[in-house]
C-alpha positions as semicolon CSV with decimal commas, in nm:
position;residue;x (nm);y (nm);z (nm)
1;X;5,321;-1,654;6,975
2;X;5,512;-1,359;6,831
3;X;5,475;-1,519;6,491
4;X;5,097;-1,538;6,527
5;X;5,081;-1,172;6,631
6;X;5,296;-1,074;6,337
7;X;5,074;-1,268;6,098
8;X;4,764;-1,104;6,246
9;X;4,913;-0,759;6,200
10;X;5,001;-0,838;5,841
11;X;4,646;-0,963;5,779
12;X;4,497;-0,650;5,933
13;X;4,731;-0,431;5,732
14;X;4,634;-0,610;5,408
15;X;4,267;-0,588;5,500
16;X;4,300;-0,216;5,572
17;X;4,485;-0,163;5,246
18;X;4,215;-0,353;5,059
19;X;3,948;-0,135;5,217
20;X;4,140;0,176;5,117
21;X;4,172;0,051;4,760
22;X;3,804;-0,047;4,743
23;X;3,708;0,288;4,891
24;X;3,918;0,466;4,634
25;X;3,764;0,260;4,355
26;X;3,413;0,329;4,481
27;X;3,496;0,698;4,505
28;X;3,624;0,698;4,146
29;X;3,317;0,508;4,026
30;X;3,080;0,743;4,208
31;X;3,276;1,040;4,078
32;X;3,244;0,914;3,720
33;X;2,871;0,842;3,767
34;X;2,806;1,188;3,909
35;X;3,016;1,343;3,635
36;X;2,828;1,147;3,369
37;X;2,489;1,238;3,516
38;X;2,582;1,605;3,530
39;X;2,705;1,586;3,171
40;X;2,385;1,413;3,060
41;X;2,178;1,668;3,247
42;X;2,366;1,951;3,077
43;X;2,331;1,790;2,736
44;X;1,966;1,715;2,801
45;X;1,900;2,074;2,900
46;X;2,081;2,183;2,588
47;X;1,898;1,935;2,363
48;X;1,554;2,000;2,513
49;X;1,585;2,375;2,484
50;X;1,283;2,508;2,301
51;X;1,132;2,169;2,216
52;X;0,756;2,118;2,260
53;X;0,643;2,065;2,620
54;X;0,520;1,724;2,725
55;X;0,619;1,402;2,893
56;X;0,829;1,111;2,772
57;X;0,668;0,886;3,033
58;X;0,839;0,577;3,171
59;X;1,177;0,452;3,043
60;X;1,140;0,235;2,731
61;X;0,759;0,235;2,763
62;X;0,694;0,608;2,738
63;X;0,321;0,681;2,751
64;X;0,227;0,376;2,547
65;X;0,025;0,226;2,833
66;X;-0,186;0,541;2,864
67;X;-0,236;0,544;2,486
68;X;-0,346;0,180;2,485
69;X;-0,578;0,246;2,780
70;X;-0,750;0,522;2,580
71;X;-0,788;0,288;2,280
72;X;-0,949;0,029;2,508
73;X;-1,198;0,279;2,650
74;X;-1,527;0,414;2,520
75;X;-1,383;0,765;2,508
76;X;-1,171;0,668;2,207
77;X;-0,798;0,695;2,150
78;X;-0,825;1,067;2,072
79;X;-0,896;1,123;2,442
80;X;-0,524;1,058;2,500
81;X;-0,446;1,357;2,277
82;X;-0,722;1,577;2,418
83;X;-0,600;1,541;2,777
84;X;-0,242;1,632;2,687
85;X;-0,344;1,925;2,471
86;X;-0,537;2,068;2,767
87;X;-0,234;2,007;2,991
88;X;0,050;2,128;2,767
89;X;-0,108;2,347;2,500
90;X;-0,172;2,322;2,128
91;X;0,176;2,187;2,054
92;X;0,309;1,907;2,274
93;X;0,520;1,594;2,261
94;X;0,480;1,242;2,396
95;X;0,638;0,900;2,351
96;X;0,438;0,611;2,203
97;X;0,576;0,271;2,105
98;X;0,929;0,393;2,175
99;X;0,910;0,695;1,942
100;X;0,866;1,067;1,999
101;X;0,535;1,205;1,872
102;X;0,458;1,576;1,845
103;X;0,099;1,697;1,802
104;X;0,022;2,035;1,644
105;X;-0,318;2,193;1,596
106;X;-0,292;2,522;1,408
107;X;-0,379;2,584;1,045
108;X;-0,036;2,741;0,998
109;X;0,133;2,421;1,114
110;X;-0,097;2,210;0,899
111;X;-0,003;2,415;0,594
112;X;0,370;2,402;0,672
113;X;0,365;2,025;0,718
114;X;0,116;1,910;0,454
115;X;0,264;2,137;0,188
116;X;0,617;2,009;0,247
117;X;0,586;1,632;0,223
118;X;0,856;1,615;-0,041
119;X;1,107;1,824;0,149
120;X;1,077;1,818;0,527
121;X;0,818;1,551;0,599
122;X;0,693;1,218;0,474
123;X;0,393;1,011;0,575
124;X;0,443;0,774;0,866
125;X;0,189;0,557;1,047
126;X;0,254;0,358;1,363
127;X;0,398;0,010;1,310
128;X;0,074;-0,183;1,359
129;X;-0,103;0,010;1,082
130;X;0,188;-0,021;0,840
131;X;0,216;-0,396;0,902
132;X;-0,155;-0,456;0,848
133;X;-0,230;-0,241;0,543
134;X;0,114;-0,308;0,392
135;X;0,430;-0,100;0,360
136;X;0,358;-0,045;-0,011
137;X;0,020;0,108;0,061
138;X;-0,042;0,471;-0,034
139;X;-0,074;0,533;0,340
140;X;0,282;0,424;0,412
141;X;0,485;0,464;0,092
142;X;0,784;0,700;0,081
143;X;0,753;1,018;-0,123
144;X;0,894;0,886;-0,453
145;X;0,720;0,552;-0,417
146;X;0,397;0,735;-0,335
147;X;0,423;0,939;-0,655
148;X;0,455;0,621;-0,864
149;X;0,162;0,444;-0,698
150;X;-0,064;0,750;-0,692
151;X;0,012;0,818;-1,058
152;X;-0,092;0,466;-1,155
153;X;-0,407;0,474;-0,943
154;X;-0,531;0,829;-1,006
155;X;-0,659;0,764;-1,359
156;X;-0,893;0,503;-1,217
157;X;-1,075;0,771;-1,015
158;X;-1,177;0,971;-1,321
159;X;-1,519;1,132;-1,364
160;X;-1,616;0,852;-1,604
161;X;-1,536;0,589;-1,341
162;X;-1,716;0,795;-1,076
163;X;-2,032;0,820;-1,287
164;X;-2,044;0,443;-1,329
165;X;-1,978;0,389;-0,959
166;X;-2,260;0,626;-0,856
167;X;-2,513;0,418;-1,048
168;X;-2,384;0,093;-0,899
169;X;-2,379;0,232;-0,546
170;X;-2,726;0,384;-0,579
171;X;-2,863;0,046;-0,681
172;X;-2,702;-0,115;-0,375
173;X;-2,852;0,153;-0,148
174;X;-3,201;0,115;-0,294
175;X;-3,188;-0,264;-0,256
176;X;-3,064;-0,243;0,102
177;X;-3,300;0,030;0,222
178;X;-3,601;-0,160;0,089
179;X;-3,553;-0,416;0,367
180;X;-3,533;-0,165;0,651
181;X;-3,907;-0,116;0,698
182;X;-3,948;-0,488;0,775
183;X;-3,704;-0,472;1,067
184;X;-3,802;-0,375;1,421
185;X;-3,468;-0,199;1,466
186;X;-3,199;-0,105;1,216
187;X;-2,838;-0,062;1,333
188;X;-2,711;0,200;1,090
189;X;-2,340;0,121;1,129
190;X;-2,390;-0,249;1,057
191;X;-2,596;-0,177;0,746
192;X;-2,355;0,091;0,625
193;X;-2,055;-0,141;0,669
194;X;-2,224;-0,413;0,463
195;X;-2,323;-0,174;0,185
196;X;-1,988;0,003;0,159
197;X;-1,783;-0,318;0,171
198;X;-1,995;-0,470;-0,105
199;X;-1,965;-0,150;-0,310
200;X;-1,586;-0,137;-0,279
201;X;-1,540;-0,507;-0,360
202;X;-1,767;-0,467;-0,664
203;X;-1,582;-0,160;-0,788
204;X;-1,234;-0,294;-0,722
205;X;-1,259;-0,660;-0,821
206;X;-1,616;-0,721;-0,943
207;X;-1,684;-0,932;-0,633
208;X;-2,045;-0,873;-0,534
209;X;-2,161;-1,203;-0,383
210;X;-2,049;-1,551;-0,285
211;X;-1,793;-1,688;-0,045
212;X;-1,521;-1,440;-0,146
213;X;-1,735;-1,144;-0,043
214;X;-1,823;-1,312;0,287
215;X;-1,456;-1,380;0,361
216;X;-1,353;-1,025;0,270
217;X;-1,624;-0,870;0,490
218;X;-1,520;-1,080;0,788
219;X;-1,143;-1,050;0,746
220;X;-1,140;-0,677;0,669
221;X;-1,329;-0,623;0,995
222;X;-1,057;-0,817;1,180
223;X;-0,783;-0,611;1,020
224;X;-0,961;-0,289;1,120
225;X;-0,997;-0,411;1,479
226;X;-0,619;-0,463;1,496
227;X;-0,498;-0,137;1,341
228;X;-0,425;0,021;1,679
229;X;-0,322;-0,298;1,860
230;X;0,019;-0,339;2,021
231;X;0,233;-0,501;1,747
232;X;0,301;-0,837;1,912
233;X;0,327;-1,135;1,677
234;X;0,201;-1,377;1,940
235;X;-0,084;-1,619;1,860
236;X;-0,406;-1,511;2,024
237;X;-0,326;-1,139;2,035
238;X;-0,542;-0,889;1,849
239;X;-0,250;-0,789;1,626
240;X;-0,167;-1,150;1,535
241;X;-0,532;-1,216;1,443
242;X;-0,521;-0,906;1,224
243;X;-0,208;-1,033;1,046
244;X;-0,371;-1,370;0,982
245;X;-0,679;-1,193;0,844
246;X;-0,453;-0,988;0,615
247;X;-0,297;-1,308;0,479
248;X;-0,638;-1,446;0,390
249;X;-0,734;-1,120;0,217
250;X;-0,406;-1,116;0,024
251;X;-0,473;-1,472;-0,088
252;X;-0,808;-1,374;-0,240
253;X;-0,664;-1,067;-0,415
254;X;-0,368;-1,271;-0,542
255;X;-0,609;-1,529;-0,682
256;X;-0,805;-1,254;-0,859
257;X;-0,487;-1,110;-1,011
258;X;-0,376;-1,454;-1,128
259;X;-0,715;-1,525;-1,286
260;X;-0,710;-1,188;-1,465
261;X;-0,360;-1,237;-1,599
262;X;-0,451;-1,573;-1,747
263;X;-0,755;-1,422;-1,918
264;X;-0,618;-1,073;-1,991
265;X;-0,770;-0,928;-2,308
266;X;-1,032;-1,196;-2,355
267;X;-1,282;-1,169;-2,071
268;X;-1,178;-0,862;-1,879
269;X;-1,412;-0,711;-1,620
270;X;-1,481;-0,339;-1,622
271;X;-1,349;-0,281;-1,272
272;X;-1,056;-0,123;-1,092
273;X;-0,832;-0,430;-1,100
274;X;-0,902;-0,502;-1,465
275;X;-0,825;-0,144;-1,566
276;X;-0,509;-0,144;-1,356
277;X;-0,375;-0,467;-1,505
278;X;-0,464;-0,355;-1,856
279;X;-0,280;-0,028;-1,795
280;X;0,025;-0,213;-1,666
281;X;0,019;-0,440;-1,970
282;X;0,017;-0,132;-2,194
283;X;0,301;0,019;-1,989
284;X;0,501;-0,299;-2,044
285;X;0,452;-0,271;-2,420
286;X;0,527;0,099;-2,445
287;X;0,812;0,141;-2,198
288;X;1,005;-0,182;-2,238
289;X;1,246;-0,288;-1,962
290;X;1,234;0,055;-1,792
291;X;0,855;0,058;-1,755
292;X;0,695;0,214;-1,448
293;X;0,442;-0,053;-1,350
294;X;0,308;-0,172;-1,017
295;X;0,419;-0,497;-0,861
296;X;0,148;-0,744;-0,768
297;X;0,233;-0,687;-0,400
298;X;0,177;-0,312;-0,448
299;X;-0,159;-0,379;-0,611
300;X;-0,258;-0,610;-0,324
301;X;-0,162;-0,362;-0,050
302;X;-0,349;-0,079;-0,216
303;X;-0,665;-0,275;-0,289
304;X;-0,681;-0,365;0,081
305;X;-0,616;0,000;0,170
306;X;-0,898;0,118;-0,057
307;X;-1,143;-0,137;0,083
308;X;-1,068;-0,019;0,437
309;X;-1,075;0,350;0,346
310;X;-1,389;0,319;0,134
311;X;-1,576;0,100;0,377
312;X;-1,483;0,192;0,732
313;X;-1,450;0,569;0,703
314;X;-1,763;0,610;0,489
315;X;-1,975;0,383;0,709
316;X;-1,858;0,570;1,019
317;X;-1,939;0,906;0,859
318;X;-2,285;0,789;0,749
319;X;-2,360;0,672;1,104
320;X;-2,265;1,009;1,251
321;X;-2,474;1,190;0,988
322;X;-2,784;0,991;1,085
323;X;-2,729;1,081;1,450
324;X;-2,660;1,450;1,383
325;X;-2,971;1,481;1,166
326;X;-3,185;1,310;1,430
327;X;-3,052;1,558;1,686
328;X;-3,118;1,856;1,456
329;X;-3,465;1,825;1,307
330;X;-3,462;2,169;1,142
331;X;-3,154;2,071;0,944
332;X;-3,320;1,742;0,850
333;X;-3,633;1,923;0,733
334;X;-3,430;2,159;0,511
335;X;-3,233;1,866;0,371
336;X;-3,546;1,662;0,297
337;X;-3,704;1,958;0,115
338;X;-3,399;1,991;-0,109
339;X;-3,389;1,621;-0,188
340;X;-3,761;1,599;-0,263
341;X;-3,733;1,892;-0,504
342;X;-3,451;1,711;-0,679
343;X;-3,656;1,390;-0,699
344;X;-3,953;1,576;-0,852
345;X;-3,737;1,715;-1,134
346;X;-3,702;1,371;-1,292
347;X;-3,960;1,138;-1,136
348;X;-3,903;0,879;-1,408
349;X;-3,529;0,856;-1,340
350;X;-3,428;0,520;-1,192
351;X;-3,086;0,601;-1,049
352;X;-2,895;0,910;-0,945
353;X;-2,629;1,062;-1,169
354;X;-2,320;1,274;-1,112
355;X;-2,523;1,575;-1,229
356;X;-2,779;1,504;-0,957
357;X;-2,510;1,500;-0,690
358;X;-2,377;1,832;-0,817
359;X;-2,728;1,970;-0,766
360;X;-2,731;1,903;-0,390
361;X;-2,578;2,217;-0,234
362;X;-2,735;2,178;0,110
363;X;-2,671;1,803;0,127
364;X;-2,306;1,874;0,045
365;X;-2,294;2,113;0,340
366;X;-2,451;1,847;0,564
367;X;-2,181;1,601;0,459
368;X;-1,906;1,855;0,520
369;X;-2,041;1,959;0,859
370;X;-2,078;1,595;0,965
371;X;-1,717;1,526;0,871
372;X;-1,602;1,836;1,060
373;X;-1,794;1,745;1,374
374;X;-1,705;1,375;1,376
375;X;-1,344;1,409;1,253
376;X;-1,343;1,042;1,149
377;X;-0,966;1,065;1,094
378;X;-0,862;1,267;1,402
379;X;-0,502;1,334;1,300
380;X;-0,265;1,302;1,007
381;X;0,082;1,158;1,081
382;X;0,408;1,270;0,926
383;X;0,778;1,195;0,987
384;X;1,035;1,477;1,008
385;X;1,312;1,411;0,754
386;X;1,528;1,696;0,883
387;X;1,562;1,912;1,193
388;X;1,312;2,195;1,156
389;X;1,095;2,439;1,349
390;X;0,717;2,427;1,393
391;X;0,519;2,679;1,600
392;X;0,855;2,819;1,724
393;X;0,951;2,480;1,866
394;X;1,242;2,268;1,748
395;X;1,147;1,941;1,580
396;X;1,422;1,682;1,548
397;X;1,487;1,455;1,253
398;X;1,309;1,123;1,302
399;X;1,031;1,261;1,520
400;X;0,669;1,187;1,431
401;X;0,464;1,503;1,378
402;X;0,085;1,470;1,382
403;X;-0,160;1,732;1,257
404;X;-0,449;1,733;1,505
405;X;-0,743;1,766;1,265
406;X;-1,007;1,742;1,536
407;X;-0,858;2,034;1,728
408;X;-0,855;2,239;1,406
409;X;-1,218;2,145;1,332
410;X;-1,333;2,247;1,680
411;X;-1,127;2,565;1,704
412;X;-1,361;2,858;1,788
413;X;-1,136;3,098;1,598
414;X;-1,198;2,891;1,285
415;X;-1,566;2,809;1,341
416;X;-1,822;3,006;1,537
417;X;-1,985;2,786;1,804
418;X;-1,787;2,485;1,677
419;X;-1,979;2,220;1,873
420;X;-2,308;2,316;1,712
421;X;-2,417;2,118;1,406
422;X;-2,469;2,394;1,151
423;X;-2,426;2,300;0,782
424;X;-2,501;2,657;0,676
425;X;-2,165;2,768;0,816
426;X;-2,022;2,639;0,488
427;X;-2,163;2,915;0,273
428;X;-2,049;3,051;-0,060
429;X;-1,750;3,225;0,098
430;X;-1,430;3,021;0,107
431;X;-1,330;2,894;0,449
432;X;-0,984;2,969;0,582
433;X;-0,714;2,756;0,419
434;X;-0,634;2,433;0,604
435;X;-0,930;2,474;0,840
436;X;-1,111;2,168;0,695
437;X;-0,893;1,857;0,697
438;X;-1,138;1,567;0,666
439;X;-0,957;1,439;0,355
440;X;-0,613;1,577;0,430
441;X;-0,439;1,841;0,218
442;X;-0,141;1,876;-0,010
443;X;0,013;1,604;-0,223
444;X;-0,138;1,327;-0,012
445;X;-0,499;1,442;-0,016
446;X;-0,730;1,140;-0,010
447;X;-0,732;0,992;-0,361
448;X;-1,094;0,879;-0,328
449;X;-1,230;1,210;-0,199
450;X;-1,493;1,247;-0,474
451;X;-1,602;0,885;-0,441
452;X;-1,641;0,917;-0,063
453;X;-1,852;1,232;-0,101
454;X;-2,062;1,062;-0,368
455;X;-2,134;0,763;-0,144
456;X;-2,247;0,988;0,140
457;X;-2,468;1,201;-0,085
458;X;-2,635;0,899;-0,245
459;X;-2,702;0,749;0,097
460;X;-2,846;1,077;0,229
461;X;-3,074;1,123;-0,071
462;X;-3,220;0,774;-0,052
463;X;-3,255;0,776;0,326
464;X;-3,431;1,112;0,371
465;X;-3,665;1,059;0,074
466;X;-3,758;0,706;0,185
467;X;-3,776;0,708;0,565
468;X;-3,829;0,902;0,881
469;X;-3,625;0,764;1,169
470;X;-3,569;0,792;1,540
471;X;-3,242;0,706;1,714
472;X;-3,328;0,485;2,013
473;X;-2,987;0,488;2,184
474;X;-2,849;0,836;2,253
475;X;-2,523;0,709;2,404
476;X;-2,235;0,889;2,227
477;X;-1,964;0,654;2,357
478;X;-1,699;0,552;2,106
479;X;-1,639;0,194;1,999
480;X;-1,326;0,042;2,154
481;X;-1,024;-0,023;1,928
482;X;-1,179;0,176;1,643
483;X;-0,921;0,339;1,417
484;X;-1,195;0,561;1,274
485;X;-1,423;0,723;1,531
486;X;-1,763;0,553;1,539
487;X;-2,048;0,501;1,784
488;X;-2,033;0,205;2,022
489;X;-2,409;0,155;1,981
490;X;-2,386;0,154;1,602
491;X;-2,674;0,406;1,604
492;X;-2,986;0,184;1,627
493;X;-3,295;0,345;1,473
494;X;-3,663;0,277;1,425
495;X;-3,769;0,369;1,072
496;X;-4,102;0,454;0,914
497;X;-4,151;0,494;0,542
498;X;-4,227;0,851;0,430
499;X;-4,581;0,891;0,295
500;X;-4,616;1,152;0,022
501;X;-4,916;1,369;-0,060
502;X;-4,973;1,644;-0,313
503;X;-4,755;1,881;-0,111
504;X;-4,467;1,638;-0,101
505;X;-4,496;1,450;0,230
């Protein structure tokens, strides 16, 4: 009996000792956790001192879900930015796809960032865009790589090339518009997408009909639909479908390059690809083993980029112009008067020329005002290469910094009554530097800026001198998943051919 009692006491003593030890261990663990949390809090306070206000959202996810929700709404993905700018001010930070993004919206910030690509910032798009257009695209290339590619491509956007393109594009417009009067309703966006895609494929690779054009039109649309998708390589997802579409596009471009190389110098087309390959062949001959030529993969990525940029942005801009002009009949009347006067100068002329486009001052203002109002490209992304300071806030190396072009374009200190469509605001006087960002600024200004303007001017001239129109769906909702802001309705119109009399019309 005494032995049992003794054993029980020993057991209780051991149990008590174990509890003491466990308690001590728990205390030490809790102490270390509290200490670590306090240290992290101190470091966080220190590290977040004077950084832009904002929210990092949920752990790991950030505010990605809110961003994706905006993309999948008819308000458009810019609504995500608009809400946070109203909440936090003109400079704020957020977290998307696991990365910190800072948005700035002053002309001073735009100048500081866009003028310093080579030193403090480089271009940086979200992963889905880079994967779909290609990492060797002008949109995504590093500074040195960008200089090489831009240098090789820039000669192909000469005034001589532009003059030839204007004639080709004008012919496409005339042919397309001739069918409009036979349709009960014309959806402007659909027609503009078809015209611009055909124009870009003709200019770039001399593809103007047949199965290749049909495939390119369909697959480019799928790539564009996936540009803002969550980058999941899972069959059935929007992003995966976009990647598969890219592969099919790359296959067609690769086939074109192969065909050209086999026939180089014997049956070369007068197009972008032919000129590029001929230039690379000359570079091979002149520069030997140290030549600066483009790889086939670089050519492929940039042809796809130019098709998307030339088609989607231009078609979106044209659609907004048609809507703005329908909403502002006085502007339309002034524009039509200018274009009719131009047409009367050379009634025998078949197609427009570069000189004609340079003689369209009011139309040029209409184009510029439409681009300001619509802000087709709402922001321009950059990556901070070093710690720096923007708008008195600290920006850390590796953060994404986005210039909010739409906020700049709608800033009442830059533009009087900014939500009013008023082309005459762009008078002879120069606007404030970095207040118009439709084509970017600095060393990465849109390479095809003159071509894009030419396409819009040609379209405007032919439309206003051929038809009157009425928009039959006034809904201004934005198309879901659109990288470039465009109307959900596509801007359906009823058209009626303009009848001219001795006074003009």
